[in-house]
Short mmCIF file of C-alpha atoms in Angstrom, two decimals:
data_model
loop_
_atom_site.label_atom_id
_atom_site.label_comp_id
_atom_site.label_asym_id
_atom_site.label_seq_id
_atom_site.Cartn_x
_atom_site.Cartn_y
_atom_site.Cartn_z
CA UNK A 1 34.69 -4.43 7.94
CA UNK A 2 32.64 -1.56 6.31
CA UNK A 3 32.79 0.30 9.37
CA UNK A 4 36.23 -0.09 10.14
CA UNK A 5 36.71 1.25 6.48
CA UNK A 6 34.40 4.17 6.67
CA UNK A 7 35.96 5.01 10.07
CA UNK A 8 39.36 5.37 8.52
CA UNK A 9 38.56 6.84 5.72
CA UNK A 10 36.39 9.66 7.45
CA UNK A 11 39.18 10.36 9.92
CA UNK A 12 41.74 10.97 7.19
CA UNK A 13 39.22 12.91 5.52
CA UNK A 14 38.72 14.84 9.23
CA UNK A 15 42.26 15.18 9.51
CA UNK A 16 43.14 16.56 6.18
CA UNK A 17 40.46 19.25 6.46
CA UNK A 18 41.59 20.27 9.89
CA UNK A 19 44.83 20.84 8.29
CA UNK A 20 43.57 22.89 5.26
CA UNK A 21 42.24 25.04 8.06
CA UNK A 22 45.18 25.50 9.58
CA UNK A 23 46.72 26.60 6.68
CA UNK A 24 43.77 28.70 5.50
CA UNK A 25 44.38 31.03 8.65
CA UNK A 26 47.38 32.57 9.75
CA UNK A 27 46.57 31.59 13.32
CA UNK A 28 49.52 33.68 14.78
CA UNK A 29 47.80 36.56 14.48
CA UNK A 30 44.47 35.47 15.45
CA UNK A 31 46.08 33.71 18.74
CA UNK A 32 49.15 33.56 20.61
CA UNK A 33 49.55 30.04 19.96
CA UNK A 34 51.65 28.41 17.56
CA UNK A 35 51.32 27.53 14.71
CA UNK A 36 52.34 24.07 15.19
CA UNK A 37 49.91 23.92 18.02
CA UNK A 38 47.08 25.35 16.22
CA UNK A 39 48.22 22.62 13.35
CA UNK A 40 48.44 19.58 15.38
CA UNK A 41 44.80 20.50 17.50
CA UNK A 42 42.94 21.21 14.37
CA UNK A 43 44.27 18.10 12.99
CA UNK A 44 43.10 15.92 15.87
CA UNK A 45 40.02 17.69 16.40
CA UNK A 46 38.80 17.11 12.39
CA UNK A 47 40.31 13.24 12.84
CA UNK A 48 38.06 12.78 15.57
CA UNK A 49 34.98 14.27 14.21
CA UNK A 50 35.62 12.06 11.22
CA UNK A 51 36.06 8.81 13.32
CA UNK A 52 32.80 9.73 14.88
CA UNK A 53 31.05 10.54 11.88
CA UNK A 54 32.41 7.48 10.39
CA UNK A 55 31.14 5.07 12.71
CA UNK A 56 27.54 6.44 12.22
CA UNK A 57 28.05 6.31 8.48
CA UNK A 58 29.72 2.91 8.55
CA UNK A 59 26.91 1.28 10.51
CA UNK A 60 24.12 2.59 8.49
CA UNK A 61 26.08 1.76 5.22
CA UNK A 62 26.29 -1.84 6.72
CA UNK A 63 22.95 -1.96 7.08
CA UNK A 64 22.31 -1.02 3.84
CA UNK A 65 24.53 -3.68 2.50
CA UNK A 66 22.99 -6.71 4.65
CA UNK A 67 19.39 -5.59 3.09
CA UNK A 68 20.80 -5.39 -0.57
CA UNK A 69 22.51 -8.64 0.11
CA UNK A 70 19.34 -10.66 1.57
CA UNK A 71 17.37 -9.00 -1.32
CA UNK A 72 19.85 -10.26 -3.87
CA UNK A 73 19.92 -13.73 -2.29
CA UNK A 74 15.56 -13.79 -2.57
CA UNK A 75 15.88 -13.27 -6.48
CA UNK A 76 16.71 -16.37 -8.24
CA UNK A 77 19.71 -16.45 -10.37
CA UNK A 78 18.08 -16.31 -13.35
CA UNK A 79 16.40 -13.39 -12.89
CA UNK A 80 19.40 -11.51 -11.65
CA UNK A 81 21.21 -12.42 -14.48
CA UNK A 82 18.37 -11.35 -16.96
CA UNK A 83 18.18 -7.95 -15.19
CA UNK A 84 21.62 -7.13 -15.54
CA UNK A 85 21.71 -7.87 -18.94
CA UNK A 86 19.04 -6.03 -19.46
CA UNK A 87 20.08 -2.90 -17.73
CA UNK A 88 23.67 -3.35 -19.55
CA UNK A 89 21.74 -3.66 -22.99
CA UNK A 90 19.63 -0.64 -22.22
CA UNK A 91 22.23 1.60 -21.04
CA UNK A 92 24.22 0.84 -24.27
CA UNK A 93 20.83 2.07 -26.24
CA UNK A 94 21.04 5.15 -24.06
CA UNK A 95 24.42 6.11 -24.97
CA UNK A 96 23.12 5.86 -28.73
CA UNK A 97 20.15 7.30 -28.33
CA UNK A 98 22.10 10.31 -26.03
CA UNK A 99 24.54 10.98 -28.94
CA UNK A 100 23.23 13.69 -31.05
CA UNK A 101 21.57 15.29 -27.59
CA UNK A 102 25.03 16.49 -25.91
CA UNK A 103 24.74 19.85 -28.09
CA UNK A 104 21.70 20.79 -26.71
CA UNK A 105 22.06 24.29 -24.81
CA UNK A 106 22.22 25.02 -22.25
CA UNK A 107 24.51 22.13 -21.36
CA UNK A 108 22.99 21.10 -17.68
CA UNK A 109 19.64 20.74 -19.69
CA UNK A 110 21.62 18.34 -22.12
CA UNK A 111 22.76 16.53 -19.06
CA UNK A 112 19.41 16.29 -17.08
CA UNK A 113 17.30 14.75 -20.85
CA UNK A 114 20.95 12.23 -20.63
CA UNK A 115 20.35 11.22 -17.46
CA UNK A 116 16.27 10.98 -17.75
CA UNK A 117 16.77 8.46 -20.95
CA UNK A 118 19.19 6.53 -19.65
CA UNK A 119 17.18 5.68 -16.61
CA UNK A 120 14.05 5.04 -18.77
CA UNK A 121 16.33 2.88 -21.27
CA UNK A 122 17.66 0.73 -18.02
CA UNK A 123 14.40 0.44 -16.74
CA UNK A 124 12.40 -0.84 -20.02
CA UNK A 125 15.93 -3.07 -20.59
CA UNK A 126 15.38 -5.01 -17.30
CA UNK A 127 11.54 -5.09 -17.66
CA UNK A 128 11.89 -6.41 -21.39
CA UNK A 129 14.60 -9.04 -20.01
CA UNK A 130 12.58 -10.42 -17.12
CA UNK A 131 9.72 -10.69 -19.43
CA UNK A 132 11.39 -13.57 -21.36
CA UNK A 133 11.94 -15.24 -18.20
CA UNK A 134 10.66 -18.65 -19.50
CA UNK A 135 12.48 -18.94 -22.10
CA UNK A 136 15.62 -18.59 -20.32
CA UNK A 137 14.66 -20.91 -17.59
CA UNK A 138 14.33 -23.36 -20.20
CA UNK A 139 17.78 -22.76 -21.81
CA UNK A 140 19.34 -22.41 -18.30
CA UNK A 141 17.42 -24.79 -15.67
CA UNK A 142 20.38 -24.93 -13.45
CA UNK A 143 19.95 -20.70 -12.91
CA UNK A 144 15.89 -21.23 -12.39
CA UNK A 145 16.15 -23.47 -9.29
CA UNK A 146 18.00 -27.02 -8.31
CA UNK A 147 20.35 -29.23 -10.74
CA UNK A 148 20.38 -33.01 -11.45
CA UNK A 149 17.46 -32.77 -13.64
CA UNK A 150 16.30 -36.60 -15.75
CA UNK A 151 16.75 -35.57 -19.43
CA UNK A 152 13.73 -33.78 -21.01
CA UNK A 153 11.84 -34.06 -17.46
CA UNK A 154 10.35 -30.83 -16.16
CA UNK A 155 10.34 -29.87 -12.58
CA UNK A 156 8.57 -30.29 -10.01
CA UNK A 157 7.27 -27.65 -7.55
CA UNK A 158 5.85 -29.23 -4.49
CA UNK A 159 3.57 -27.27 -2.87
CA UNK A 160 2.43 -27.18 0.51
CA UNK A 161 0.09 -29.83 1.09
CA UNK A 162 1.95 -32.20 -1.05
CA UNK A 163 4.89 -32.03 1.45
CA UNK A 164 2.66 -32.49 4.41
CA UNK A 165 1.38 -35.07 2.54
CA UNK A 166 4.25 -37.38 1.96
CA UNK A 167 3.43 -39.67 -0.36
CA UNK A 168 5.28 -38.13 -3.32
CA UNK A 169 8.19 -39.88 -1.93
CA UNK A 170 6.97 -43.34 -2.51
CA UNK A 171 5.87 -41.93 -5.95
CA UNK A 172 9.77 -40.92 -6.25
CA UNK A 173 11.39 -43.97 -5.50
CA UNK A 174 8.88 -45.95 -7.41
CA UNK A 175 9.97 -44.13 -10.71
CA UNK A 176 6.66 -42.09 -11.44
CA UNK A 177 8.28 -38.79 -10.67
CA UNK A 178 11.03 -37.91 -12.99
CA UNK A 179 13.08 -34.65 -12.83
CA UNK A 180 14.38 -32.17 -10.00
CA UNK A 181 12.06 -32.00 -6.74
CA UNK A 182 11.95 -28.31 -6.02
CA UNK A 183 10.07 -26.53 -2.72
CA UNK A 184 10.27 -22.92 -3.07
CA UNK A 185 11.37 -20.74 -0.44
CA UNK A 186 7.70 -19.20 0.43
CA UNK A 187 6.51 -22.47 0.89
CA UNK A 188 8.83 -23.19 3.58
CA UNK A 189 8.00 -20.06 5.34
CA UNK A 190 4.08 -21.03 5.13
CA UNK A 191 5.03 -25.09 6.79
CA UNK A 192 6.63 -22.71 9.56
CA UNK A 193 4.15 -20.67 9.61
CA UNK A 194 1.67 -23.59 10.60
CA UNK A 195 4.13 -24.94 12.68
CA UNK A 196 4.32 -21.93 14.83
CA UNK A 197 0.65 -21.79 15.24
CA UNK A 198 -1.84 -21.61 18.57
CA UNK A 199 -3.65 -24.28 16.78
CA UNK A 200 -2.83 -27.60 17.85
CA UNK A 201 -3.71 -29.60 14.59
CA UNK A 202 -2.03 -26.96 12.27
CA UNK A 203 1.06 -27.03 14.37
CA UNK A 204 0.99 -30.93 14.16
CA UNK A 205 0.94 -30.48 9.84
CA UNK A 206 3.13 -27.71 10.05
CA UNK A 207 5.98 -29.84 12.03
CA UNK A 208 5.41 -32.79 10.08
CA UNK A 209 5.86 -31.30 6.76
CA UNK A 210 8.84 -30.04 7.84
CA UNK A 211 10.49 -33.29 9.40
CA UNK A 212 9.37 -35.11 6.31
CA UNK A 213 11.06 -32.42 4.01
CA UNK A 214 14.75 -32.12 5.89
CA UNK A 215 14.15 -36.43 5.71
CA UNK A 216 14.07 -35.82 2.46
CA UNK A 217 16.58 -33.68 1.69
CA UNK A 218 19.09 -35.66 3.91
CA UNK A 219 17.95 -38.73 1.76
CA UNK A 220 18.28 -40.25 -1.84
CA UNK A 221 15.56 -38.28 -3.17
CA UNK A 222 16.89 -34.93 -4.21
CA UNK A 223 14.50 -32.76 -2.87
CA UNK A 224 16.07 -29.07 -3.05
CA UNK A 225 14.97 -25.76 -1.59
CA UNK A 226 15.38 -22.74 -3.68
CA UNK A 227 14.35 -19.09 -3.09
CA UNK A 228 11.87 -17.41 -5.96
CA UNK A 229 11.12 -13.47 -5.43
CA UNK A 230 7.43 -13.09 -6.18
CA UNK A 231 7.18 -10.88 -3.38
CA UNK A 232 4.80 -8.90 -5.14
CA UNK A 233 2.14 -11.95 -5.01
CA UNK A 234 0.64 -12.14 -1.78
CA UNK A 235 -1.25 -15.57 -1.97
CA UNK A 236 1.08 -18.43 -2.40
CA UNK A 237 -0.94 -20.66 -4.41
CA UNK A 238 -1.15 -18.25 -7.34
CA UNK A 239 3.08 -17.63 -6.24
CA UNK A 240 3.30 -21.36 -7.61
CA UNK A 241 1.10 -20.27 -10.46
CA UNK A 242 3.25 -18.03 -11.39
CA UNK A 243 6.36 -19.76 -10.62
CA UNK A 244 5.23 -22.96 -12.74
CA UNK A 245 3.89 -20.94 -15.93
CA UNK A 246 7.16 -18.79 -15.65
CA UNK A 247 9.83 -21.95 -15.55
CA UNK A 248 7.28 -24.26 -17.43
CA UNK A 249 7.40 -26.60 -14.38
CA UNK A 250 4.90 -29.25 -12.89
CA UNK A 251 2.79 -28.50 -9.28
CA UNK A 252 2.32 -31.45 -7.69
CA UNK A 253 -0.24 -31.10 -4.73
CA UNK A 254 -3.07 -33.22 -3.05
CA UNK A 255 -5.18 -29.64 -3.31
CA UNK A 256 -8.23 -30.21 -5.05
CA UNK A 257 -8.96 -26.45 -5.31
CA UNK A 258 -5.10 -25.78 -6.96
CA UNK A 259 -5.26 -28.55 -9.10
CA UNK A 260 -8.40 -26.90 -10.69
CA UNK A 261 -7.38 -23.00 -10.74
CA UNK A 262 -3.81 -24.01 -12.01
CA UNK A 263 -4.96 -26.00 -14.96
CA UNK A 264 -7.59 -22.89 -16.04
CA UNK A 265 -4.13 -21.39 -16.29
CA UNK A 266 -2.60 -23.64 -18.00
CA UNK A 267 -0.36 -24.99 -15.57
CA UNK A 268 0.62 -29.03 -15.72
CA UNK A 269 -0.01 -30.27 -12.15
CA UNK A 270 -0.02 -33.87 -10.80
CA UNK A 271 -2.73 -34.20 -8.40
CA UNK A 272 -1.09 -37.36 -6.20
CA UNK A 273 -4.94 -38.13 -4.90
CA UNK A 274 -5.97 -38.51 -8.16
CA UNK A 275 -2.89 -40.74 -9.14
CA UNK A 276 -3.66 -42.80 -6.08
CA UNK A 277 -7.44 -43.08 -7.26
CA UNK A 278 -6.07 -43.88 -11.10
CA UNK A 279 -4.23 -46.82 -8.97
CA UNK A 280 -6.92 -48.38 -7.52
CA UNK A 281 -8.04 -51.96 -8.27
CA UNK A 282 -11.33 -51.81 -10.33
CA UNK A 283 -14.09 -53.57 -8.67
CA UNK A 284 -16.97 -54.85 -11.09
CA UNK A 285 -20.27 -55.81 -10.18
CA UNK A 286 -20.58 -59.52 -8.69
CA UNK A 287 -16.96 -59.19 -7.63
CA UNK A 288 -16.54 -60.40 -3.80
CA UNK A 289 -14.84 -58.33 -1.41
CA UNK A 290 -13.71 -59.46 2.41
CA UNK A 291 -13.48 -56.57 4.83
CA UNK A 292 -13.99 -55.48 8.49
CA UNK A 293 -17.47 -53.62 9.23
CA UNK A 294 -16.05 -50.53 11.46
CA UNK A 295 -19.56 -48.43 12.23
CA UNK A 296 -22.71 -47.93 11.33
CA UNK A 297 -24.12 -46.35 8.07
CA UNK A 298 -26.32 -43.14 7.42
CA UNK A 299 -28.61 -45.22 6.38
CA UNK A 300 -30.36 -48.14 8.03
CA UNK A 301 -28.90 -51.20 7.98
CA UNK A 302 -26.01 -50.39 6.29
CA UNK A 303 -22.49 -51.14 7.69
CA UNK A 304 -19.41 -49.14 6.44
CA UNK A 305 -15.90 -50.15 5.98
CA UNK A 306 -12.75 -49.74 4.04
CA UNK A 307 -10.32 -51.45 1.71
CA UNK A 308 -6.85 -51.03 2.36
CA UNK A 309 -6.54 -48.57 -0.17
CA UNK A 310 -8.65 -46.34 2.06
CA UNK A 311 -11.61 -46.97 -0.48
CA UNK A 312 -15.18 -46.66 1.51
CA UNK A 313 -17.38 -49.52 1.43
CA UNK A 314 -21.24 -48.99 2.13
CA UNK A 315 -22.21 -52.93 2.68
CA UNK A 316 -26.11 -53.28 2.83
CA UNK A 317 -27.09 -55.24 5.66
CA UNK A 318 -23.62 -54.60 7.56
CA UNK A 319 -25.25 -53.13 10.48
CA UNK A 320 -25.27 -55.94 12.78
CA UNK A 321 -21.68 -57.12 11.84
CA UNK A 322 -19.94 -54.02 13.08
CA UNK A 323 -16.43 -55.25 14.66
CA UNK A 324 -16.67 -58.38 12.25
CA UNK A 325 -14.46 -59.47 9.08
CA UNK A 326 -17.30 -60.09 6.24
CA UNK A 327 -17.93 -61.35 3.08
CA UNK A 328 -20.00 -58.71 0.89
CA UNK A 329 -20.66 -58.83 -2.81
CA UNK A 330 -20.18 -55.65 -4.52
CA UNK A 331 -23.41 -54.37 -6.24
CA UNK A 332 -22.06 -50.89 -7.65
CA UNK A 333 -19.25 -48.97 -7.98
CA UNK A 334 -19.60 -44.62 -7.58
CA UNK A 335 -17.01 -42.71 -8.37
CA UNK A 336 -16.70 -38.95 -7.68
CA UNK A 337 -14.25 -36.45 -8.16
CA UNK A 338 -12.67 -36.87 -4.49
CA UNK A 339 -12.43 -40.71 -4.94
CA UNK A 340 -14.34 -43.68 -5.10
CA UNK A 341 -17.01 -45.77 -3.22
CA UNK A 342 -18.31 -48.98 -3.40
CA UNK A 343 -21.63 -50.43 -2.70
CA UNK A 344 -21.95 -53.92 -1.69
CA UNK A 345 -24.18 -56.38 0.18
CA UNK A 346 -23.42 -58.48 3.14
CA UNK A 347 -23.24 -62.83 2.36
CA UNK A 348 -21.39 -64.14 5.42
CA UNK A 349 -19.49 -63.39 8.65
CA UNK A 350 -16.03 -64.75 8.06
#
């Protein structure tokens, strides 16, 4: 549509100056053609030049448009509307502040100090506007990202890993997540990113994060995908940094490393490993545990196995069970930041 537009508009602009030079000239005497002649070739000589010209222009206006127009749609709402008021609110300062300058002499100095302070107003209006960000996420969650908020909940940004993970859903439909579900835009591009990769166990994480997340989002859980511009941040764990301290949001990740740099920050994150590990049944001292012996220990004579909760049990004397369902009676309990482990001693194949 631009181009069409452009392309009209330059031919009538092509056409009307081929007819001010026809009338500039009095071609009769310069030619023994008419005037009419002379008239009506200038005229569609300059239209044509113009449609030409205007078909360039148009397509590299159009251009120019589709860029603006997928820049626009990478800044969230709330940070487009806080720039325009800013710029409005700054260019209102500028006329102020521009008042008692228009008598300066002479008058295309007046006009270049104008124009200088009204771009430095704009610019500090914007800057000042986006730096309150926060606060207006708070007052307007709907602008920051997603909608259908619980009441007083704060959102949740799920970040890579948690998605891959999965388990967050169960955590959703069991209640223990409250508020809007929120993946930003750059973490999308990073579970395609993996997806797309020569690797065949990132390509495997990759895919399944993103089946699980369009399951998701088809579902009942409410899990929306918004775009945030911190193009500016190259990493995208500190872009989730950012994006929680800014909006005053939750991370929720199974990223050991995150969880710790975030909360340095000050950031609220909800480690779901550490949940699960919270959930665990405590096992005391004496307590008897049944179990199957998978493989050998790193030690001799021990036997390992797991609980169904994926806890590791070293049983002492589980070596030559391996394959078997055993009794063992737990002797100590270790627990370390990554989870738990229990040590226990064999009493009786089952």
């Amino acid at each position: 549509m631009i181009v069409q537009v452009t392309r009209f508009l330059s031919f009538l602009a092509g056409a009307l100056g081929g007819f001010t030079v026809s009338q500039a000239v009095d071609w009769t005497e310069q030619t023994s053609y008419s005037p009419y002649y002379v008239l009506f070739i200038l005229v569609v000589l300059g239209g044509s030049v113009g449609f030409i010209l205007g078909g360039i222009i148009g397509r590299e206006v159009e251009a120019v448009f589709r860029r603006l127009e997928e820049r626009v749609r990478e800044i969230a709402a709330v940070d487009l509307l806080l720039g325009i008021v800013g710029l409005l609110v700054g260019l209102i300062v500028a006329v102020f502040l521009s008042l008692p300058l228009r008598y300066i002499q002479p008058q295309s100095l007046a006009v270049g100090v104008i124009l200088l302070i009204s771009g430095l107003c704009a610019w500090a209006g914007m800057r000042l506007a986006l730096v309150r960000r926060a606060d207006a996420a708070h007052a307007f969650p709907r602008l920051a990202g997603g909608s259908g908020a619980a009441a007083g909940a704060p959102r949740k940004f799920l970040d890579t890993s948690a998605v891959i993970d999965g388990r967050f859903a169960e955590m959703r439909r069991a209640g223990f997540l409250e508020g809007e579900l929120l993946v930003p835009g750059f973490v999308v591009a990073e579970l395609q990113t993996l997806a797309d990769s020569a690797d065949d166990v990132r390509r495997a994480r990759g895919r399944r994060g993103l089946d699980l997340l369009q399951t998701m989002r088809e579902g009942d859980l409410r899990v929306e995908v918004f775009e945030a511009d911190y193009s500016q941040i190259g990493d995208v764990d500190h872009k989730l940094e950012r994006l929680a301290i800014d909006s005053g949001g939750t991370l929720v990740t199974v990223d050991y490393n995150l969880t710790g740099a975030a909360r340095v920050k000050g950031v609220t994150v909800l480690n779901v490993n550490e949940m699960a590990a919270a959930l665990r049944p405590a096992h005391l001292p004496g307590e008897n545990i049944r179990l199957r012996i998978i493989r050998e220990g790193k030690e001799p004579e021990q036997g390992v196995g797991y609980l169904e909760d994926g806890t590791m049990v070293v049983v002492h004397g589980g070596v030559e069970h391996v394959g078997a369902e055993v009794d063992t009676e737990v002797t100590s309990v270790l627990q370390t930041s990554t989870g738990r482990m229990i040590f226990a001693r064999f009493k009786a194949v089952v």
